[in-house]
Short mmCIF file of C-alpha atoms in Angstrom, two decimals:
data_model
loop_
_atom_site.label_atom_id
_atom_site.label_comp_id
_atom_site.label_asym_id
_atom_site.label_seq_id
_atom_site.Cartn_x
_atom_site.Cartn_y
_atom_site.Cartn_z
CA MET A 14 -5.40 106.08 66.59
CA LEU A 15 -2.46 107.50 64.74
CA LEU A 16 0.70 105.43 64.57
CA PRO A 17 4.08 106.97 63.87
CA LEU A 18 5.51 105.98 60.53
CA ALA A 19 9.04 104.64 60.48
CA CYS A 20 11.34 106.41 58.10
CA THR A 21 14.15 104.55 56.45
CA LYS A 22 17.07 106.38 55.00
CA VAL A 23 19.25 104.52 52.57
CA VAL A 24 22.87 105.51 52.74
CA GLU A 25 25.00 104.44 49.83
CA PHE A 26 28.73 104.23 50.05
CA GLU A 27 31.51 102.60 48.12
CA LEU A 28 34.13 100.39 49.65
CA PRO A 29 37.66 101.39 48.74
CA PRO A 30 39.25 98.91 46.33
CA ALA A 31 41.15 96.18 48.16
CA PRO A 32 44.73 95.81 46.94
CA GLN A 33 45.40 92.46 45.31
CA GLN A 34 47.96 90.19 46.91
CA ASN A 35 49.48 86.77 46.40
CA ALA A 36 47.38 83.91 47.77
CA LEU A 37 49.39 80.71 48.14
CA ASN A 38 48.60 77.08 48.87
CA VAL A 39 51.87 75.27 49.57
CA ILE A 40 51.28 71.97 51.36
CA LEU A 41 54.47 69.92 51.43
CA THR A 42 53.82 66.18 51.74
CA ALA A 43 56.69 63.82 52.54
CA ASP A 44 57.86 61.88 49.44
CA SER A 45 55.74 64.05 47.11
CA PHE A 46 56.97 66.68 44.66
CA ILE A 47 57.96 70.04 46.16
CA GLY A 48 55.78 72.98 45.17
CA GLY A 49 52.43 74.68 45.44
CA PHE A 50 49.75 76.83 43.84
CA ALA A 51 49.48 80.60 43.43
CA TYR A 52 46.34 82.72 43.02
CA GLN A 53 45.31 86.36 43.15
CA THR A 54 43.20 87.55 46.06
CA LEU A 55 39.68 88.56 45.00
CA SER A 56 37.69 91.65 45.86
CA PRO A 57 35.15 91.01 48.67
CA THR A 58 32.49 92.83 46.63
CA GLY A 59 33.38 91.39 43.25
CA SER A 60 32.03 88.42 41.37
CA ASP A 61 35.28 87.22 39.86
CA SER A 62 36.16 83.56 39.93
CA VAL A 63 39.53 82.18 40.98
CA LYS A 64 42.43 83.78 39.16
CA PHE A 65 45.68 81.85 38.97
CA ILE A 66 49.01 83.64 38.89
CA THR A 67 50.63 82.33 35.74
CA GLU A 68 53.73 84.51 35.70
CA GLY A 69 55.53 84.21 38.99
CA SER A 70 58.62 82.72 40.56
CA MET A 71 58.57 80.27 43.48
CA VAL A 72 61.79 79.33 45.25
CA ILE A 73 61.84 76.86 48.13
CA LYS A 74 65.04 76.15 50.05
CA ASP A 75 65.88 73.36 52.46
CA GLU A 76 67.76 73.77 55.74
CA ASP A 77 71.12 73.62 53.94
CA GLY A 78 70.13 76.47 51.63
CA ASN A 79 69.76 74.24 48.59
CA THR A 80 67.40 75.89 46.10
CA GLN A 81 64.72 73.85 44.41
CA ALA A 82 64.14 74.70 40.73
CA PHE A 83 60.52 75.16 39.75
CA GLN A 84 58.62 75.03 36.52
CA LEU A 85 55.26 76.66 35.93
CA ASN A 86 52.55 74.23 34.93
CA ASN A 87 50.17 76.43 32.97
CA PRO A 88 47.38 77.37 33.10
CA LYS A 89 46.58 76.38 36.69
CA GLY A 90 49.18 78.49 38.47
CA SER A 91 51.04 75.47 39.84
CA TYR A 92 54.75 75.59 40.60
CA PHE A 93 56.48 72.25 41.20
CA SER A 94 59.91 70.72 40.90
CA SER A 95 60.97 67.14 40.27
CA ASN A 96 62.53 67.00 43.75
CA ARG A 97 60.63 65.36 46.58
CA VAL A 98 59.85 66.52 50.10
CA LYS A 99 62.01 64.90 52.80
CA GLN A 100 60.69 63.76 56.15
CA GLY A 101 61.95 65.85 59.07
CA GLU A 102 63.25 68.62 56.80
CA CYS A 103 62.33 72.31 57.21
CA TYR A 104 61.77 74.50 54.16
CA SER A 105 61.56 78.24 53.48
CA MET A 106 59.62 79.68 50.55
CA ASN A 107 59.67 82.95 48.58
CA PHE A 108 57.15 83.70 45.86
CA THR A 109 57.54 86.71 43.58
CA SER A 110 54.92 88.10 41.22
CA SER A 111 53.69 91.48 40.02
CA LEU A 112 51.70 91.63 43.28
CA GLY A 113 54.80 91.54 45.46
CA VAL A 114 57.08 89.14 47.31
CA SER A 115 55.53 86.66 49.77
CA SER A 116 57.31 84.24 52.10
CA SER A 117 56.71 81.50 54.66
CA ASN A 118 58.22 78.30 56.06
CA ALA A 119 57.22 74.81 57.18
CA CYS A 120 58.67 71.65 58.72
CA ILE A 121 57.70 68.11 57.79
CA PRO A 122 56.49 65.94 60.71
CA ALA A 123 57.71 62.41 61.37
CA HIS A 124 55.81 59.56 59.74
CA PRO A 125 52.71 58.75 61.86
CA LYS A 126 52.89 55.41 63.64
CA VAL A 127 49.59 53.76 62.73
CA ILE A 128 48.60 50.28 63.93
CA ILE A 129 45.82 48.66 61.88
CA ILE A 130 43.91 46.50 64.34
CA ASP A 131 40.98 45.43 62.19
CA SER A 132 39.14 46.45 59.03
CA GLY A 133 36.49 45.12 56.70
CA LEU A 134 32.90 45.49 55.48
CA ARG A 135 29.58 45.12 57.24
CA VAL A 136 25.97 45.75 56.29
CA ARG A 137 24.56 48.97 57.72
CA GLN A 138 21.36 47.18 58.81
CA ALA A 139 19.57 43.94 58.05
CA GLY A 140 18.02 43.94 54.58
CA SER A 141 19.96 47.01 53.48
CA ALA A 142 22.12 47.05 50.37
CA ASP A 143 24.33 49.76 51.86
CA THR A 144 27.60 48.53 53.30
CA LEU A 145 30.03 50.21 55.68
CA PHE A 146 33.79 50.09 55.60
CA PHE A 147 35.01 49.90 59.18
CA ILE A 148 38.53 50.30 60.44
CA ASN A 149 39.98 50.16 63.94
CA ILE A 150 43.42 51.69 64.37
CA GLY A 151 45.86 52.83 66.98
CA ILE A 152 48.03 55.95 66.67
CA GLU A 153 51.24 55.63 68.66
CA ASP A 154 52.16 59.14 69.74
CA SER A 155 55.65 60.50 70.44
CA ALA A 156 56.08 61.84 73.98
CA ASN A 157 56.99 65.38 75.05
CA ILE A 158 56.19 66.98 71.70
CA SER A 159 52.93 68.45 70.41
CA ASN A 160 51.58 66.30 67.60
CA PHE A 161 48.68 67.01 65.28
CA TYR A 162 46.76 64.63 63.02
CA ARG A 163 44.09 64.82 60.30
CA ILE A 164 41.96 61.88 59.15
CA THR A 165 40.19 61.87 55.79
CA CYS A 166 38.67 59.38 53.36
CA GLU A 167 38.52 59.78 49.59
CA ALA A 168 36.49 57.55 47.29
CA ASP A 169 36.03 56.81 43.62
CA VAL A 170 32.23 56.85 43.36
CA VAL A 171 29.97 56.14 40.41
CA ASP A 172 29.32 59.30 38.40
CA LYS A 173 27.58 57.98 35.29
CA ILE A 174 26.60 54.56 33.98
CA ASN A 175 26.35 54.46 30.21
CA ILE A 176 25.65 51.55 27.89
CA ASN A 177 28.20 51.39 25.10
CA PRO A 178 27.35 50.19 21.55
CA PHE A 179 28.27 46.64 22.55
CA GLY A 180 25.64 46.56 25.32
CA GLN A 181 28.23 46.78 28.09
CA ASN A 182 28.24 49.13 31.05
CA ASP A 183 30.67 51.99 30.58
CA THR A 184 30.90 53.46 34.08
CA THR A 185 32.70 56.73 34.90
CA TYR A 186 33.83 57.65 38.40
CA ARG A 187 34.67 60.83 40.27
CA LYS A 188 36.62 61.45 43.46
CA VAL A 189 34.78 62.73 46.53
CA ASN A 190 35.61 63.21 50.20
CA LEU A 191 33.38 61.00 52.32
CA SER A 192 31.88 61.60 55.76
CA ILE A 193 33.62 59.65 58.52
CA ASN A 194 31.79 58.43 61.62
CA SER A 195 33.51 57.71 64.90
CA ASN A 196 32.44 56.76 68.42
CA ASN A 197 35.55 58.36 69.93
CA LEU A 198 33.79 61.40 71.35
CA LEU A 199 36.70 62.21 73.67
CA TYR A 200 38.89 62.97 70.67
CA PHE A 201 36.52 64.40 68.07
CA VAL A 202 33.83 66.39 69.93
CA ASN A 203 35.59 69.66 70.69
CA GLU A 204 36.09 73.26 69.61
CA TYR A 205 38.11 72.49 66.48
CA ASN A 206 36.14 69.72 64.72
CA PHE A 207 33.41 71.11 62.46
CA ASP A 208 33.53 68.83 59.41
CA ASN A 209 33.07 65.06 59.55
CA ARG A 210 34.80 64.76 56.18
CA ALA A 211 38.07 65.71 57.87
CA LEU A 212 38.63 64.85 61.54
CA LEU A 213 41.32 66.77 63.41
CA LEU A 214 43.18 65.33 66.36
CA LYS A 215 45.61 66.74 68.93
CA ASP A 216 47.60 64.56 71.31
CA ASP A 217 46.45 66.46 74.42
CA ASN A 218 44.70 63.35 75.75
CA PHE A 219 47.28 60.74 74.76
CA ASP A 220 50.72 62.35 74.72
CA GLY A 221 53.28 59.54 74.43
CA GLN A 222 50.54 56.88 74.43
CA ILE A 223 48.43 55.00 71.90
CA ALA A 224 45.06 56.42 70.88
CA TYR A 225 42.69 53.61 69.90
CA LEU A 226 40.20 54.84 67.32
CA ASN A 227 37.36 53.34 65.29
CA PHE A 228 35.78 54.68 62.12
CA THR A 229 33.05 53.75 59.65
CA VAL A 230 32.45 55.05 56.12
CA SER A 231 29.58 54.30 53.76
CA THR A 232 30.78 52.47 50.64
CA SER A 233 27.60 53.06 48.65
CA ARG A 234 28.44 53.51 44.92
CA SER A 235 32.17 53.43 45.72
CA LYS A 236 34.67 51.47 43.66
CA SER A 237 37.55 52.11 46.05
CA LEU A 238 38.45 54.04 49.20
CA GLN A 239 41.64 55.81 50.21
CA PHE A 240 41.75 56.29 54.00
CA TYR A 241 44.41 58.78 55.13
CA VAL A 242 45.98 59.35 58.53
CA ASP A 243 48.12 62.48 58.27
CA ALA A 244 50.62 63.83 60.73
CA ILE A 245 50.44 67.59 60.16
CA ASP A 246 52.32 70.58 61.51
CA GLU A 247 50.66 73.17 63.73
CA ASN A 248 50.26 75.60 60.81
CA LEU A 249 48.11 73.11 58.89
CA PHE A 250 46.14 72.23 62.02
CA ASN A 251 45.27 75.88 62.64
CA TYR A 252 44.43 76.43 58.97
CA HIS A 253 42.12 73.41 58.65
CA SER A 254 40.34 74.05 61.97
CA THR A 255 39.60 77.73 61.26
CA ALA A 256 38.66 77.09 57.61
CA ALA A 257 36.17 74.41 58.68
CA ALA A 258 34.75 76.66 61.39
CA GLN A 259 34.31 79.57 58.99
CA PHE A 260 32.59 77.34 56.44
CA ALA A 261 30.27 75.94 59.13
CA VAL A 262 28.96 79.38 60.19
CA GLN A 263 29.01 81.24 56.88
CA THR A 264 25.25 80.88 56.36
CA ASP A 265 24.37 81.88 59.94
CA PRO A 266 23.56 85.64 60.03
CA ASN A 267 24.04 85.70 63.80
CA ALA A 268 27.46 84.08 63.82
CA HIS A 269 30.59 86.15 64.15
CA TYR A 270 33.14 86.08 61.36
CA ILE A 271 36.04 83.67 61.82
CA ASN A 272 39.42 84.60 60.41
CA VAL A 273 40.98 81.68 58.57
CA TYR A 274 44.53 81.09 59.77
CA ASN A 275 47.17 82.57 57.49
CA ASN A 276 50.95 82.16 57.72
CA ILE A 277 51.98 83.84 54.43
CA ASN A 278 54.01 87.00 54.98
CA ASN A 279 52.85 89.82 52.68
CA GLY A 280 50.05 87.68 51.30
CA TYR A 281 47.41 85.14 52.21
CA GLY A 282 47.16 81.37 52.37
CA ILE A 283 48.98 78.50 53.96
CA MET A 284 52.34 76.78 53.89
CA GLY A 285 52.43 73.60 55.92
CA GLY A 286 53.97 70.16 56.20
CA ARG A 287 52.41 66.72 56.43
CA ASN A 288 53.39 63.06 56.43
CA ARG A 289 50.73 60.52 55.63
CA VAL A 290 49.73 56.90 55.95
CA LEU A 291 47.45 55.63 53.18
CA ILE A 292 45.14 52.66 53.72
CA LYS A 293 43.44 51.44 50.54
CA TRP A 294 40.27 49.43 50.10
CA LEU A 295 39.14 48.05 46.72
CA ARG A 296 35.72 46.63 46.04
CA HIS A 297 35.74 43.17 44.46
CA TRP A 298 32.75 43.06 42.15
#
């Protein structure tokens, strides 16, 4: 029996060079310094690492047209002023570099109303050395306005344990984002939660009410935890949800590409506002 042989023809072609543009990360947090970071976009076929824009001009104005003065913090492409972000204020931004002029705007949400009901430590299971930090909270939502929230937990975890010349432990720590577990399936099992290190929440199910939520986080090798409840604007919500979705499917050859939300005119990136509540936990050795 003769079988037909498949012929494969390799067609080579070159992609046209993609023009470089400003890529900006300007997340304005209430009571923090005003500013952001500037990078160059990278070629989709290149192997370059992140390139910071070190010679640019960032100007952010408040609603009254007051201009914030910025200084470049070399070499990381960061542009910040000594002025702080005000709650409830709206800001406009223009960034100028050799790649062009980019612009955007953002408003800072009201401070989230968080009620801490209970918190503490418990053993994961009998006989286990691993402990869990648990926290039960309520988020009191404002009525007749769309509100968006993001919940994260950062920890100082053991990186290295060295013995110094005096026979003492000399421990170094590094910051990591921890996975957060929750039983509140109504709020966190949906089309925009893809990463349990950052839970996103819309007030669709509790507009003008209190959402009662419970969370647990492993404290293994952690010296301290910083638990954040952020009120974020819709720009940040869309950015975080699409970025997490794109990251979740990037290794799946059958998944369709997801465009990460972008609100930078004549450029790429995000400008958004947030207002946060910080809950700290410190291990007592």
